[in-house]
Short mmCIF file of C-alpha atoms in Angstrom, two decimals:
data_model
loop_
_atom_site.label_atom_id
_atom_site.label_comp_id
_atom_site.label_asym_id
_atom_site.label_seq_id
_atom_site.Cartn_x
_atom_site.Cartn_y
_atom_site.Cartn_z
CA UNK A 1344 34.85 -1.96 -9.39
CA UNK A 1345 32.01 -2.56 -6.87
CA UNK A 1346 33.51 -1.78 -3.38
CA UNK A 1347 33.03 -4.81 -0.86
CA UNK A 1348 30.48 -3.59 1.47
CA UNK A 1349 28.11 -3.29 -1.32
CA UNK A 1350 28.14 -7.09 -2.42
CA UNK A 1351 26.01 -9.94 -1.90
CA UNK A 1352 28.14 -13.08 -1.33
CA UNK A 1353 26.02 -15.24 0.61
CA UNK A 1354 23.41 -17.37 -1.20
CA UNK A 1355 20.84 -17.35 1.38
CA UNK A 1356 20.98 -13.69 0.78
CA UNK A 1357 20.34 -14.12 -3.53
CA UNK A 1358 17.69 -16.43 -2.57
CA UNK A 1359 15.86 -14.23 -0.21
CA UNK A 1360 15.94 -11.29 -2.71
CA UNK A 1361 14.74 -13.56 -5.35
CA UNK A 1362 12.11 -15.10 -3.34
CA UNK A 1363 10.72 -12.42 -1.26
CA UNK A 1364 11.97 -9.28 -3.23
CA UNK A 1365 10.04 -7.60 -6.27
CA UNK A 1366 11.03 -8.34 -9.39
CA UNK A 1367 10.58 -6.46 -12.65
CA UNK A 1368 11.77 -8.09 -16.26
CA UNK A 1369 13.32 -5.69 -19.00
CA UNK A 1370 14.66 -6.63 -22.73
CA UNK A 1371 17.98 -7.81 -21.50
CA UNK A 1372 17.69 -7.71 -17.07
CA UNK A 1373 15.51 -8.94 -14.90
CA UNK A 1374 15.52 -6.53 -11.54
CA UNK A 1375 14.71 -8.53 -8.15
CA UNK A 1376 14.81 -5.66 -5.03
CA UNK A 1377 14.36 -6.26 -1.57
CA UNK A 1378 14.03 -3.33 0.57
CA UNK A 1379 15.18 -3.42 4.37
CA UNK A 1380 11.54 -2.59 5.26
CA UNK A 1381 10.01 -5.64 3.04
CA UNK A 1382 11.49 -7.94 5.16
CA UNK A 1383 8.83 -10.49 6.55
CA UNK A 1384 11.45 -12.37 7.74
CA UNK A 1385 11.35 -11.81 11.59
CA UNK A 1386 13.67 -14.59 12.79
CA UNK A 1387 16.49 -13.19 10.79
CA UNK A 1388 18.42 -10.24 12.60
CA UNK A 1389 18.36 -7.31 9.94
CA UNK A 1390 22.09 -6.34 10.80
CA UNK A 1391 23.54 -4.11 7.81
CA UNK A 1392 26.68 -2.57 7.21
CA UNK A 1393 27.56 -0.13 4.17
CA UNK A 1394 25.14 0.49 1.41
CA UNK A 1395 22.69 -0.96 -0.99
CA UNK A 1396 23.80 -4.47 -1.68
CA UNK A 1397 24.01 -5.92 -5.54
CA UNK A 1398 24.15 -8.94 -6.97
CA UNK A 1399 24.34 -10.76 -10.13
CA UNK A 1400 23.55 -13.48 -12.35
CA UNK A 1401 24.82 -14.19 -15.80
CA UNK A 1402 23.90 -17.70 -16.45
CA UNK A 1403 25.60 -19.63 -19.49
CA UNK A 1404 22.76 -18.94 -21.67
CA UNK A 1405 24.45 -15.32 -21.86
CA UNK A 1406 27.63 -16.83 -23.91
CA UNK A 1407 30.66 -18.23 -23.50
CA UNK A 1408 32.95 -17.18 -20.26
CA UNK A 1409 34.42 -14.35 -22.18
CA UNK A 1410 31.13 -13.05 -22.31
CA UNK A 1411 29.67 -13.40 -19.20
CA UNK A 1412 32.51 -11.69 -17.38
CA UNK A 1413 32.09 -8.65 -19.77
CA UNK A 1414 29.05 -8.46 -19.05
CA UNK A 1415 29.13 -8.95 -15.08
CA UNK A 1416 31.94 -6.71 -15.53
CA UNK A 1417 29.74 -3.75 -17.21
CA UNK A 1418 27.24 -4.51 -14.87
CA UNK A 1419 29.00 -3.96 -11.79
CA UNK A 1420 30.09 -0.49 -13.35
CA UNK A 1421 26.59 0.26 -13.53
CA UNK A 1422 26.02 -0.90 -9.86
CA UNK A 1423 28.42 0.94 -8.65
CA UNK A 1424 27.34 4.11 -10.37
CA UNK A 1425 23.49 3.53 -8.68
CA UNK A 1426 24.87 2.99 -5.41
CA UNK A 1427 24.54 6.56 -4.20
CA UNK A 1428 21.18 7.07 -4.93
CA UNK A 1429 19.65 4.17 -3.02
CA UNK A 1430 18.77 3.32 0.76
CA UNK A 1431 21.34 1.63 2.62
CA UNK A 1432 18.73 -1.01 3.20
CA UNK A 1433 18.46 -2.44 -0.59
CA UNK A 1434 19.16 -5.86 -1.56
CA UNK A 1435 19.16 -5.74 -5.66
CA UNK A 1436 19.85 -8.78 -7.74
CA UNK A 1437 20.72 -8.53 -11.57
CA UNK A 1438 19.83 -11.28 -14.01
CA UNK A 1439 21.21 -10.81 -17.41
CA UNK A 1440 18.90 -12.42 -19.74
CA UNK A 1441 21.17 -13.41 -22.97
CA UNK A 1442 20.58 -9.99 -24.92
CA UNK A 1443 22.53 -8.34 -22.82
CA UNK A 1444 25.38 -9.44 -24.11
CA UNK A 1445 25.14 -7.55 -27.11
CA UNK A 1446 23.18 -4.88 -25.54
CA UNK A 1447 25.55 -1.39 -25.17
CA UNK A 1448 26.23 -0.23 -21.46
CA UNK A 1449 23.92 2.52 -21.68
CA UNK A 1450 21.08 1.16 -22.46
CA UNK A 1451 21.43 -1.53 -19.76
CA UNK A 1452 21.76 1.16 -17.31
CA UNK A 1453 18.12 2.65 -18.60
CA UNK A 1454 16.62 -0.62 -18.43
CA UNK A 1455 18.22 -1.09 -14.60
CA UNK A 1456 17.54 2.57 -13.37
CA UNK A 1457 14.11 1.87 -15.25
CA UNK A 1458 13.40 -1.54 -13.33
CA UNK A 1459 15.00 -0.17 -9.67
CA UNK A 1460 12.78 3.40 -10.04
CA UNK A 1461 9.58 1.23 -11.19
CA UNK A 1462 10.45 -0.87 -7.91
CA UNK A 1463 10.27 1.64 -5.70
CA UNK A 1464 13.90 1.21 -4.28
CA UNK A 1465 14.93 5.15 -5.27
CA UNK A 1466 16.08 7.42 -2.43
CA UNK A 1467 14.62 10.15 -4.32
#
């Protein structure tokens, strides 16, 4: 389970990672980050709490509803297994793209710790 302070909720907040973020596609994810310090955004006050925030997407072209809540389920696993070893100021979106829902857990996480390290958004 992802703990609360590392969701996004708000929409404004999927759109600006989508919009202003960097975005990476893999075989079955596309990766959208958007680090505290890409912000262009100066009207918006940058007030954070917790850690990296995630996000998902699993759009009906990923299968039924059984489906897409195993996979937003395996994919919040995953989340919540990078958390530590990002900056507190990381917005990340998921989009499952429909292989994932055959794809097996592992090799989601290698495509997402692939996409977030190609992004730039490790601590390391």
């Amino acid at each position: 389970m992802l703990p609360e302070p590392f969701r996004l909720h708000r929409r404004t907040d999927f759109s600006r990672t989508v919009r202003q973020g960097r975005r990476i596609g893999r075989r079955d994810l596309v990766v959208h980050v958007l680090l505290h310090d890409d912000r262009t955004d100066t009207q918006t006050p940058a007030i954070r709490t917790g850690g990296p925030r995630f996000g998902l997407i699993v759009s009906k072209a990923v299968g039924p509803a059984v489906v897409r809540h195993r996979v937003a389920r395996r994919l919040r696993h995953i989340c919540a297994s990078l958390a530590g070893e990002l900056p507190d100021g990381a917005d990340i979106v998921i989009r499952a793209l429909p292989g994932a829902a055959d794809a097996p857990s592992a090799e989601l996480e290698r495509q997402m710790r692939s996409g977030i390290r190609k992004l730039g958004a490790t601590d390391s």
